[in-house]
Amino acid sequence: MRLRSPETIFEALLRQCYVAPRCQNVHQRRGYSSTPRSTQKHHEVKDVAVLGGGITGLTSAYYLSQELPDAKITLYEANSRLGGWLESRHIDQVVFEQGPRTLRPTMPNGYLTLDLVQQLGFEENIITTSKTAPAAQNRFVYYPDHLVRMPGPGSSILNQLYSVLTEPLWKNILKGLALEAFQDRRPPDLNDESVGSFISRRFGPQLGDNVVSAILHGIYAGDINQLSMKSIQPKLWFWEARHGSIANALAETFREKSKLMSGDDIDLSIELTSKPSLRSILEVMKYTSVFTFKGGVGELVTRLQAKLKDTKNVNIKMNTAISAIRYDEASRGIKIFTKKSSSSRSSAPQPQSHTHAISTLSSKKTANLSKPILSSLALTHSVTVMVVNVFYKDPNLLSVSGFGYLIPRSIPFEQNPERALGVVFDSDATIGQDAVPGTKLTVMLGGHWWDGWNSYPTDDQGAQMARIVLRRHLNITAEPDIIRVSLQRECIPQYTVGHEDRLASASRDLQRGYQGRLRVAGNSYTGVGLNDCVRAARDVVKNLVTADGAFKTGLESFTQEKTWGLIRPKASVPQS
């Protein structure tokens, strides 16, 4: 088989999987091109409001400016800075991250972020961590009173086996893994359950309590017994339904040398891997565990902001808080009501009319602004996390090298009364970012442990709690040279049991109440990571400009059965 230039082998395999009878799709699904077949007439989408200047809002505004160069685009931000939870602070030549600090080059969402970086023209500022680096290979869980390295590359099979057989962390877990294939399939009427329930039912409670809860502390700062298995691990949820067990599904993928991907992910993967401009950077990413930027992850915000300010059809309104979002029957458009500025002596501002709007605000804020139409969106709870950045001039304080460690729910209270979620070894994870040597750490506190609290620790209290955690867990007794505390209120949405059903209901409410003129996107819906937010922005804009997107909401995927496809290339690899 001879490839059409400039198609890559990987792209050919994806296309082959997608269309060849040999590569069977798990569900039959309609063919879809990543390039719109046709677009709505641009006079119909001529004035778009983007609500919220976080990463989803900024990226949405950017994609809109590229897709609709003749449309008017207005971005509303309530605060005096853009970026939302993304913020990189520079203190004494050290970069401190208030939000995410590294990104994964996963396919396709990570690839999409890399494509955005390349479009903005600062790919030369990317800092990569190799898959063979200590930060990639050494990841720890703290249990019950010491660090335990997770199995994986970088350690011999004998060392890993010894750890699994002797560490209390792994007690009874091997037995649960061995017996998983013999557990009953879930009842057919079970539509969703917590991650904790799923793991306990299939593997026993120890795996969830000791390992999975720690992982979810690092991603969601959430409670394993509240988070939805169907929403945050859809592949495992699907595997059990189709194969009866995770072990059977893994055996099939290993035997057939196949990989399960959602249909939409296959489409986007084909689109991105077919871009000649991305091939060199994707080649580098084959050997990369995570990446960031010389100026920190916040550099993405800075670049987007600069690009939008130089774009004639984009207007950014800072310090402009929204008070209501209404559908206007007369114009069949959207009216945005804004709050009166505290410094203004004039009357309340007049509502602004737009043909369409995209709300990238949290689901709870969007619900409050659209009362009573989108009340179902108010049900998504978010947790509060305190981030404590610590820097020591001594570069040799850590006894181990790695990405850091996470703390499971099963740890004894006396080992974690501060309710820490984990500690990131930033000086290992982002080598080359700081201009001075030293040991840089981030301590994360709170999350679901602080649910129901009416008040939170002060900055001084948070700093002291972080010092105590580092002294108890890492035996670091030195005083930090720099310490910075940031309380991130309601920063991570929790996809709790029933998340997809709630969003399906919200999608129908959006259709009825706003007639396709208001869409939503952001970390409240389809993923809490930065890559997920970039993907959400891309999808909501794409569906706004496509011909069949007139009545979409940003949540339409929750009203449809998810489709999956197996990437199963033929035995012989095509030659170019």
Coordinates of C-alpha atoms in Angstrom, one line a residue:
M1 CA 0.0 0.0 0.0
R2 CA 1.5 3.3 -1.0
L3 CA 0.7 6.4 1.0
R4 CA -0.4 9.7 -0.5
S5 CA 2.1 12.3 0.3
P6 CA 2.3 14.0 2.8
E7 CA 0.2 11.5 4.8
T8 CA 2.1 10.0 7.7
I9 CA 2.1 6.3 8.5
F10 CA 0.3 6.9 11.7
E11 CA -2.4 8.9 10.0
A12 CA -2.8 6.1 7.5
L13 CA -3.2 3.6 10.2
L14 CA -5.9 5.8 11.8
R15 CA -7.7 6.1 8.5
Q16 CA -7.3 2.4 7.8
C17 CA -8.8 1.6 11.2
Y18 CA -11.6 4.0 10.6
V19 CA -12.7 2.7 7.2
A20 CA -11.3 -0.8 6.6
P21 CA -13.6 -3.7 7.3
R22 CA -10.7 -5.4 9.2
C23 CA -10.7 -2.7 11.8
Q24 CA -14.1 -3.2 13.4
N25 CA -15.7 -0.2 15.2
V26 CA -17.2 -1.1 18.5
H27 CA -20.3 0.9 17.4
Q28 CA -21.3 1.7 13.9
R29 CA -21.1 5.5 13.5
R30 CA -21.6 8.0 10.8
G31 CA -18.5 9.1 8.9
Y32 CA -17.3 12.5 9.9
S33 CA -14.8 14.9 8.4
S34 CA -12.8 17.1 10.7
T35 CA -13.2 19.9 8.2
P36 CA -16.7 21.3 8.1
R37 CA -18.7 20.2 5.0
S38 CA -20.3 23.6 4.9
T39 CA -20.7 26.5 7.3
Q40 CA -23.6 28.6 8.6
K41 CA -23.9 31.8 6.7
H42 CA -21.6 34.2 8.5
H43 CA -24.4 36.9 8.8
E44 CA -26.2 34.5 11.2
V45 CA -23.1 34.3 13.5
K46 CA -22.0 37.9 13.3
D47 CA -21.7 39.0 16.9
V48 CA -20.5 36.5 19.6
A49 CA -20.1 37.2 23.3
V50 CA -17.6 35.0 25.2
L51 CA -18.3 35.0 28.9
G52 CA -15.2 34.5 31.1
G53 CA -11.5 35.2 30.4
G54 CA -10.0 31.9 31.7
I55 CA -8.2 29.5 29.4
T56 CA -11.4 28.2 27.8
G57 CA -12.7 31.8 27.2
L58 CA -9.5 33.0 25.7
T59 CA -9.1 30.0 23.5
S60 CA -12.7 30.2 22.4
A61 CA -12.3 33.9 21.4
Y62 CA -9.1 33.0 19.5
Y63 CA -10.7 30.2 17.5
L64 CA -13.7 32.4 16.8
S65 CA -11.4 35.1 15.4
Q66 CA -9.9 32.5 13.1
E67 CA -13.1 31.0 12.0
L68 CA -15.2 34.2 11.7
P69 CA -12.8 37.0 10.8
D70 CA -15.8 39.3 9.9
A71 CA -17.8 38.7 13.1
K72 CA -17.7 40.9 16.1
I73 CA -16.3 39.1 19.2
T74 CA -16.6 40.5 22.7
L75 CA -14.9 38.8 25.7
Y76 CA -16.3 39.7 29.1
E77 CA -14.0 39.3 32.2
A78 CA -15.1 40.3 35.7
N79 CA -11.6 40.7 37.0
S80 CA -8.6 42.9 36.2
R81 CA -6.5 40.0 34.8
L82 CA -7.1 37.2 32.4
G83 CA -6.3 33.5 32.7
G84 CA -8.6 32.4 35.5
W85 CA -6.9 29.7 37.6
L86 CA -3.8 29.8 35.3
E87 CA -1.2 32.1 36.8
S88 CA 2.6 31.9 36.8
R89 CA 4.3 34.3 39.2
H90 CA 7.9 35.2 38.8
I91 CA 9.7 36.0 42.1
D92 CA 13.5 36.4 42.3
Q93 CA 14.0 34.5 39.0
V94 CA 11.8 31.6 40.2
V95 CA 8.6 30.6 38.5
F96 CA 5.7 29.7 40.8
E97 CA 2.5 28.1 39.4
Q98 CA -0.8 28.8 41.1
G99 CA -2.6 26.3 38.8
P100 CA -1.3 23.5 36.5
R101 CA 2.4 23.4 36.1
T102 CA 2.9 20.8 33.4
L103 CA 0.9 19.4 30.5
R104 CA 0.8 15.9 29.0
P105 CA 1.3 15.5 25.2
T106 CA -1.6 13.1 25.0
M107 CA -3.5 12.3 21.8
P108 CA -5.6 14.2 20.8
N109 CA -6.2 16.9 23.4
G110 CA -2.5 17.4 24.2
Y111 CA -1.7 17.5 20.5
L112 CA -4.4 20.2 20.1
T113 CA -2.7 22.4 22.8
L114 CA 0.6 22.0 20.9
D115 CA -1.1 23.0 17.7
L116 CA -2.4 26.1 19.5
V117 CA 1.1 26.9 20.8
Q118 CA 2.5 26.6 17.3
Q119 CA -0.2 28.9 15.9
L120 CA 0.7 31.5 18.6
G121 CA 4.3 31.1 17.6
F122 CA 6.1 30.3 20.8
E123 CA 6.9 26.6 20.4
E124 CA 10.6 27.5 21.0
N125 CA 9.7 28.2 24.6
I126 CA 8.5 24.7 25.3
I127 CA 10.4 22.8 28.1
T128 CA 10.1 19.0 27.9
T129 CA 10.6 16.3 30.5
S130 CA 11.9 13.1 28.9
K131 CA 10.1 9.8 29.5
T132 CA 13.4 8.6 31.0
A133 CA 13.9 11.5 33.4
P134 CA 13.4 10.8 37.2
A135 CA 10.4 13.1 37.2
A136 CA 8.7 10.8 34.6
Q137 CA 9.7 7.5 36.1
N138 CA 9.6 8.2 39.9
R139 CA 6.1 8.9 41.2
F140 CA 5.3 8.2 44.8
V141 CA 2.4 7.6 47.2
Y142 CA 2.9 8.4 50.9
Y143 CA 1.7 5.4 52.9
P144 CA 1.4 4.8 55.8
D145 CA 4.4 6.9 57.0
H146 CA 6.9 6.9 54.1
L147 CA 7.2 7.3 50.3
V148 CA 6.4 4.3 48.2
R149 CA 7.5 4.3 44.5
M150 CA 4.8 3.3 42.0
P151 CA 5.7 0.4 39.7
G152 CA 6.9 1.4 36.3
P153 CA 10.0 2.0 34.1
G154 CA 13.2 3.0 35.8
S155 CA 13.3 0.1 38.3
S156 CA 14.1 -3.5 37.9
I157 CA 11.3 -6.1 37.8
L158 CA 12.8 -7.7 41.0
N159 CA 12.7 -4.4 42.9
Q160 CA 9.2 -3.7 41.8
L161 CA 8.1 -7.2 42.8
Y162 CA 9.8 -6.8 46.2
S163 CA 8.0 -3.5 46.8
V164 CA 4.6 -5.0 45.9
L165 CA 5.1 -8.0 48.1
T166 CA 6.5 -6.1 51.2
E167 CA 5.0 -2.7 51.2
P168 CA 1.8 -2.3 53.4
L169 CA 0.4 -0.1 50.6
W170 CA -0.1 -3.2 48.4
K171 CA -1.6 -5.5 51.0
N172 CA -4.5 -7.6 49.4
I173 CA -4.2 -5.6 46.2
L174 CA -2.5 -8.3 44.2
K175 CA -5.2 -10.7 45.2
G176 CA -7.9 -8.3 44.0
L177 CA -6.1 -7.8 40.7
A178 CA -5.8 -11.5 40.1
L179 CA -9.5 -12.2 40.8
E180 CA -10.9 -9.2 38.8
A181 CA -11.7 -11.4 35.7
F182 CA -13.9 -13.6 37.8
Q183 CA -16.1 -10.8 39.3
D184 CA -19.7 -10.4 38.1
R185 CA -20.5 -7.9 35.4
R186 CA -22.4 -4.9 36.8
P187 CA -26.2 -5.0 36.7
P188 CA -27.6 -3.8 33.3
D189 CA -29.8 -1.2 35.1
L190 CA -26.8 0.4 36.8
N191 CA -26.3 3.7 34.9
D192 CA -23.5 5.2 37.0
E193 CA -21.6 4.6 40.2
S194 CA -18.7 6.2 42.2
V195 CA -15.1 5.4 41.3
G196 CA -14.8 3.9 44.8
S197 CA -17.7 1.6 44.3
F198 CA -16.5 0.4 40.9
I199 CA -13.0 -0.3 42.1
S200 CA -14.2 -2.0 45.2
R201 CA -16.6 -4.2 43.3
R202 CA -14.1 -5.3 40.7
F203 CA -10.7 -5.2 42.6
G204 CA -11.5 -4.9 46.3
P205 CA -11.4 -1.8 48.5
Q206 CA -7.7 -1.6 49.1
L207 CA -6.8 -0.6 45.5
G208 CA -9.2 2.3 45.6
D209 CA -8.4 3.5 49.2
N210 CA -4.6 3.2 48.9
V211 CA -3.8 4.1 45.3
V212 CA -6.7 5.4 43.2
S213 CA -7.8 7.8 45.8
A214 CA -4.3 9.3 45.8
I215 CA -4.4 9.7 42.0
L216 CA -7.7 11.4 42.1
H217 CA -6.4 13.7 44.8
G218 CA -3.8 14.8 42.3
I219 CA -6.3 15.4 39.5
Y220 CA -9.6 16.4 41.0
A221 CA -8.7 17.0 44.7
G222 CA -11.9 14.9 45.0
D223 CA -13.5 12.1 46.9
I224 CA -13.3 8.6 45.3
N225 CA -16.6 7.8 46.8
Q226 CA -18.4 10.7 45.2
L227 CA -16.7 11.0 41.7
S228 CA -18.5 9.4 38.8
M229 CA -16.8 6.4 37.2
K230 CA -18.7 6.8 34.0
S231 CA -17.7 10.4 33.6
I232 CA -14.0 10.3 34.6
Q233 CA -13.1 6.8 33.4
P234 CA -15.4 6.2 30.5
K235 CA -13.1 3.7 28.9
L236 CA -13.1 1.4 31.9
W237 CA -16.8 1.8 32.3
F238 CA -17.3 0.8 28.7
W239 CA -14.9 -2.1 28.9
E240 CA -16.8 -3.7 31.8
A241 CA -20.0 -3.5 29.9
R242 CA -18.6 -4.9 26.7
H243 CA -16.1 -7.5 28.0
G244 CA -17.4 -8.3 31.4
S245 CA -14.1 -7.4 33.1
I246 CA -11.1 -5.1 32.7
A247 CA -8.7 -8.0 32.5
N248 CA -10.6 -9.5 29.5
A249 CA -10.6 -6.1 27.7
L250 CA -6.8 -5.6 28.3
A251 CA -6.2 -9.1 27.1
E252 CA -8.0 -8.4 23.8
T253 CA -6.2 -5.1 23.2
F254 CA -2.9 -6.8 23.9
R255 CA -3.7 -9.8 21.7
E256 CA -5.1 -7.7 18.8
K257 CA -2.5 -4.9 19.2
S258 CA -5.4 -2.5 19.3
K259 CA -6.3 0.7 21.1
L260 CA -9.8 1.9 22.1
M261 CA -10.6 5.5 21.3
S262 CA -13.8 7.5 21.2
G263 CA -15.0 8.3 17.7
D264 CA -14.6 12.0 18.2
D265 CA -11.0 11.5 19.4
I266 CA -10.2 9.4 16.2
D267 CA -11.6 12.2 14.1
L268 CA -9.5 14.9 15.8
S269 CA -6.4 12.7 15.8
I270 CA -6.6 12.3 12.0
E271 CA -7.0 16.0 11.6
L272 CA -4.0 16.9 13.8
T273 CA -1.6 14.2 12.6
S274 CA -2.2 15.2 9.0
K275 CA -0.9 18.7 9.6
P276 CA 2.6 18.9 8.1
S277 CA 3.4 21.9 10.4
L278 CA 2.9 19.7 13.5
R279 CA 5.1 16.7 12.6
S280 CA 8.4 17.9 13.9
I281 CA 7.0 18.9 17.3
L282 CA 5.0 15.6 17.6
E283 CA 8.2 13.7 16.8
V284 CA 9.8 15.3 19.9
M285 CA 6.7 14.5 22.0
K286 CA 7.1 10.8 21.3
Y287 CA 9.9 10.9 23.9
T288 CA 8.3 13.4 26.2
S289 CA 6.4 12.7 29.5
V290 CA 5.2 16.3 30.2
F291 CA 5.9 19.8 28.9
T292 CA 5.6 23.3 30.1
F293 CA 7.0 26.7 29.0
K294 CA 10.0 28.8 30.0
G295 CA 7.7 31.4 31.5
G296 CA 5.4 28.9 33.1
V297 CA 2.0 27.6 31.9
G298 CA 0.7 31.2 32.3
E299 CA 2.7 32.0 29.2
L300 CA -0.1 30.5 27.2
V301 CA -2.5 33.1 28.7
T302 CA 0.0 35.9 27.9
R303 CA 0.3 34.8 24.3
L304 CA -3.4 34.5 23.7
Q305 CA -4.1 37.8 25.3
A306 CA -1.5 39.6 23.1
K307 CA -2.9 37.9 20.0
L308 CA -6.5 38.9 20.8
K309 CA -5.6 42.5 21.6
D310 CA -4.0 42.7 18.1
T311 CA -7.1 41.2 16.4
K312 CA -9.4 43.9 15.0
N313 CA -12.7 42.1 15.5
V314 CA -12.0 41.2 19.1
N315 CA -12.9 43.5 22.0
I316 CA -11.9 42.5 25.6
K317 CA -13.9 44.1 28.4
M318 CA -12.1 43.8 31.7
N319 CA -13.6 44.4 35.1
T320 CA -17.0 43.7 33.5
A321 CA -19.1 41.3 35.6
I322 CA -22.2 39.7 34.1
S323 CA -25.5 39.9 36.0
A324 CA -27.8 38.1 33.6
I325 CA -28.0 36.2 30.3
R326 CA -31.3 36.4 28.5
Y327 CA -32.8 35.1 25.2
D328 CA -34.3 38.0 23.2
E329 CA -37.4 36.9 21.3
A330 CA -37.5 40.0 19.2
S331 CA -34.0 39.6 17.7
R332 CA -33.7 35.9 18.3
G333 CA -30.4 36.6 19.9
I334 CA -28.8 37.0 23.3
K335 CA -28.8 40.0 25.7
I336 CA -26.0 40.3 28.2
F337 CA -26.6 42.4 31.3
T338 CA -23.6 43.7 33.2
K339 CA -23.2 44.9 36.7
K340 CA -22.6 48.6 37.5
S341 CA -18.9 49.3 38.3
S342 CA -18.2 50.3 41.9
S343 CA -16.3 53.3 40.6
S344 CA -19.0 54.4 38.2
R345 CA -21.5 57.2 39.2
S346 CA -23.7 56.5 36.2
S347 CA -26.8 54.4 36.1
A348 CA -26.7 50.6 35.4
P349 CA -25.2 49.9 32.0
Q350 CA -27.6 49.1 29.1
P351 CA -27.8 45.4 28.1
Q352 CA -25.6 44.4 25.2
S353 CA -27.1 42.4 22.3
H354 CA -25.3 39.6 20.5
T355 CA -26.4 37.0 18.0
H356 CA -24.7 34.2 20.0
A357 CA -22.9 33.7 23.3
I358 CA -20.5 31.1 24.7
S359 CA -20.4 30.9 28.5
T360 CA -17.1 29.6 29.8
L361 CA -17.9 30.5 33.4
S362 CA -18.4 27.7 35.9
S363 CA -21.7 25.8 35.5
K364 CA -22.9 27.2 38.9
K365 CA -22.3 30.8 37.8
T366 CA -23.9 30.2 34.4
A367 CA -26.9 28.7 36.2
N368 CA -27.2 31.8 38.4
L369 CA -27.0 34.1 35.5
S370 CA -29.7 32.3 33.5
K371 CA -32.2 31.6 36.4
P372 CA -34.4 29.7 36.3
I373 CA -33.7 28.1 32.9
L374 CA -30.5 26.2 33.7
S375 CA -31.0 25.2 37.3
S376 CA -29.6 21.8 36.6
L377 CA -26.1 23.4 36.0
A378 CA -26.1 24.6 39.6
L379 CA -25.8 21.0 40.9
T380 CA -22.1 20.7 39.9
H381 CA -20.0 21.2 43.1
S382 CA -16.5 22.5 43.1
V383 CA -13.7 22.1 45.7
T384 CA -11.3 24.7 47.1
V385 CA -7.6 24.1 47.1
M386 CA -4.8 26.0 48.9
V387 CA -1.6 26.0 46.9
V388 CA 1.6 26.7 48.8
N389 CA 4.7 27.3 46.7
V390 CA 8.0 26.8 48.6
F391 CA 11.6 27.6 47.4
Y392 CA 14.9 26.8 49.2
K393 CA 18.2 28.0 47.8
D394 CA 19.7 24.6 48.8
P395 CA 19.3 22.3 45.7
N396 CA 20.0 19.1 47.7
L397 CA 17.2 19.0 50.2
L398 CA 15.3 16.0 48.7
S399 CA 16.4 12.5 49.4
V400 CA 14.7 11.2 46.3
S401 CA 14.2 12.5 42.8
G402 CA 10.8 12.4 41.0
F403 CA 7.6 14.2 40.1
G404 CA 6.4 14.2 43.7
Y405 CA 3.9 12.2 45.8
L406 CA 0.2 12.0 46.4
I407 CA -1.6 11.1 49.6
P408 CA -4.4 8.5 49.7
R409 CA -7.6 8.7 51.8
S410 CA -6.5 5.7 53.8
I411 CA -3.4 7.4 55.4
P412 CA -3.6 7.5 59.2
F413 CA -4.9 10.9 60.4
E414 CA -1.8 11.5 62.6
Q415 CA 0.3 11.4 59.4
N416 CA -1.9 14.0 57.6
P417 CA -3.9 16.2 60.0
E418 CA -3.4 19.1 57.7
R419 CA -5.4 17.3 55.0
A420 CA -2.7 17.7 52.3
L421 CA -3.4 16.2 48.9
G422 CA 0.2 15.9 47.7
V423 CA 3.5 17.5 47.1
V424 CA 5.0 18.3 43.7
F425 CA 8.8 18.3 43.3
D426 CA 8.8 21.3 40.9
S427 CA 12.6 21.5 40.7
D428 CA 12.6 18.0 39.2
A429 CA 9.4 18.3 37.2
T430 CA 10.3 21.6 35.4
I431 CA 14.1 21.5 35.0
G432 CA 15.3 24.5 33.1
Q433 CA 12.5 26.9 34.1
D434 CA 14.2 28.8 36.9
A435 CA 17.2 31.0 36.5
V436 CA 18.7 30.1 39.9
P437 CA 19.4 26.7 41.5
G438 CA 17.4 25.4 44.4
T439 CA 14.7 23.1 45.6
K440 CA 11.2 24.1 44.6
L441 CA 8.1 22.4 45.9
T442 CA 4.3 22.8 45.8
V443 CA 2.1 21.6 48.7
M444 CA -1.6 21.2 47.9
L445 CA -4.1 21.3 50.8
G446 CA -7.8 20.9 51.2
G447 CA -9.9 19.8 48.2
H448 CA -12.8 17.5 49.2
W449 CA -11.5 17.4 52.8
W450 CA -12.6 21.0 53.2
D451 CA -16.2 20.5 51.8
G452 CA -18.7 22.2 54.0
W453 CA -16.2 24.6 55.6
N454 CA -17.4 28.1 56.0
S455 CA -13.9 29.6 56.4
Y456 CA -10.4 28.5 55.3
P457 CA -6.9 28.8 56.7
T458 CA -5.2 32.2 56.4
D459 CA -2.1 32.5 54.3
D460 CA 0.1 32.4 57.4
Q461 CA -1.7 29.3 58.6
G462 CA -1.4 27.6 55.2
A463 CA 2.3 28.4 55.1
Q464 CA 2.8 26.8 58.5
M465 CA 0.7 23.8 57.6
A466 CA 2.9 23.3 54.5
R467 CA 6.1 23.5 56.6
I468 CA 4.8 20.9 58.9
V469 CA 3.8 18.5 56.1
L470 CA 7.3 18.9 54.5
R471 CA 9.0 18.3 57.9
R472 CA 6.9 15.2 58.7
H473 CA 7.0 13.6 55.3
L474 CA 10.3 14.7 53.8
N475 CA 12.3 15.6 56.9
I476 CA 12.9 19.1 55.6
T477 CA 13.5 21.3 58.6
A478 CA 15.1 24.3 56.9
E479 CA 13.1 27.6 56.6
P480 CA 12.0 28.4 53.0
D481 CA 13.7 31.3 51.3
I482 CA 10.5 32.0 49.4
I483 CA 7.0 30.9 50.3
R484 CA 3.8 31.9 48.6
V485 CA 0.2 30.9 49.5
S486 CA -2.8 31.1 47.2
L487 CA -6.3 30.0 48.1
Q488 CA -8.2 28.8 45.0
R489 CA -11.8 29.0 45.9
E490 CA -14.1 26.5 44.1
C491 CA -11.4 25.9 41.5
I492 CA -12.0 22.2 40.5
P493 CA -15.5 21.0 39.5
Q494 CA -16.4 17.6 40.8
Y495 CA -18.0 15.2 38.3
T496 CA -20.0 13.3 40.9
V497 CA -22.3 10.3 40.2
G498 CA -25.0 11.3 37.8
H499 CA -22.9 14.0 36.1
E500 CA -23.7 12.9 32.6
D501 CA -27.5 12.7 33.2
R502 CA -27.5 16.2 34.7
L503 CA -25.7 17.6 31.7
A504 CA -28.0 15.8 29.3
S505 CA -30.9 17.6 31.1
A506 CA -29.0 20.9 31.0
S507 CA -28.5 20.5 27.2
R508 CA -32.2 20.1 26.7
D509 CA -32.9 23.1 28.9
L510 CA -30.4 25.2 26.8
Q511 CA -32.1 24.2 23.6
R512 CA -35.5 25.1 24.9
G513 CA -34.5 28.3 26.7
Y514 CA -32.0 29.8 24.3
Q515 CA -32.7 28.2 20.9
G516 CA -29.1 27.4 20.2
R517 CA -27.9 31.0 20.8
L518 CA -26.1 30.2 24.1
R519 CA -23.5 27.4 24.4
V520 CA -21.4 26.4 27.3
A521 CA -17.8 25.1 27.6
G522 CA -15.2 24.8 30.2
N523 CA -13.9 22.6 33.0
S524 CA -17.4 22.1 34.5
Y525 CA -18.3 19.8 31.7
T526 CA -15.9 17.7 29.7
G527 CA -12.6 17.6 31.6
V528 CA -10.9 19.7 34.3
G529 CA -7.4 19.8 32.7
L530 CA -5.9 22.6 30.6
N531 CA -5.8 20.3 27.5
D532 CA -9.5 19.5 28.1
C533 CA -10.4 23.2 28.2
V534 CA -8.6 23.9 24.9
R535 CA -10.5 20.9 23.4
A536 CA -13.8 22.2 24.8
A537 CA -13.1 25.6 23.2
R538 CA -12.3 24.1 19.9
D539 CA -15.4 21.9 19.9
V540 CA -17.8 24.6 20.9
V541 CA -16.5 27.0 18.2
K542 CA -16.5 24.3 15.6
N543 CA -20.1 23.4 16.3
L544 CA -21.1 27.0 16.2
V545 CA -19.8 27.5 12.6
T546 CA -20.8 24.2 11.1
A547 CA -24.0 23.9 9.1
D548 CA -25.6 21.3 11.4
G549 CA -24.7 23.1 14.6
A550 CA -27.5 25.7 14.7
F551 CA -29.2 24.2 17.8
K552 CA -26.2 22.7 19.6
T553 CA -25.4 23.6 23.2
G554 CA -21.9 22.5 24.0
L555 CA -23.4 19.6 25.9
E556 CA -25.0 17.7 23.0
S557 CA -22.5 14.8 23.5
F558 CA -24.3 14.0 26.8
T559 CA -27.6 13.4 25.0
Q560 CA -26.1 10.8 22.6
E561 CA -24.6 7.4 23.1
K562 CA -20.9 7.6 23.2
T563 CA -19.3 5.8 20.2
W564 CA -16.0 4.0 20.3
G565 CA -13.6 2.7 17.7
L566 CA -10.7 0.2 17.8
I567 CA -7.4 1.3 16.2
R568 CA -6.4 -2.1 14.9
P569 CA -3.7 -1.7 12.1
K570 CA -3.0 -4.5 9.8
A571 CA 0.0 -6.8 10.5
S572 CA 2.0 -5.2 7.6
V573 CA 3.0 -1.6 8.1
P574 CA 2.4 0.6 5.0
Q575 CA 5.4 1.9 3.3
S576 CA 5.7 5.4 2.0

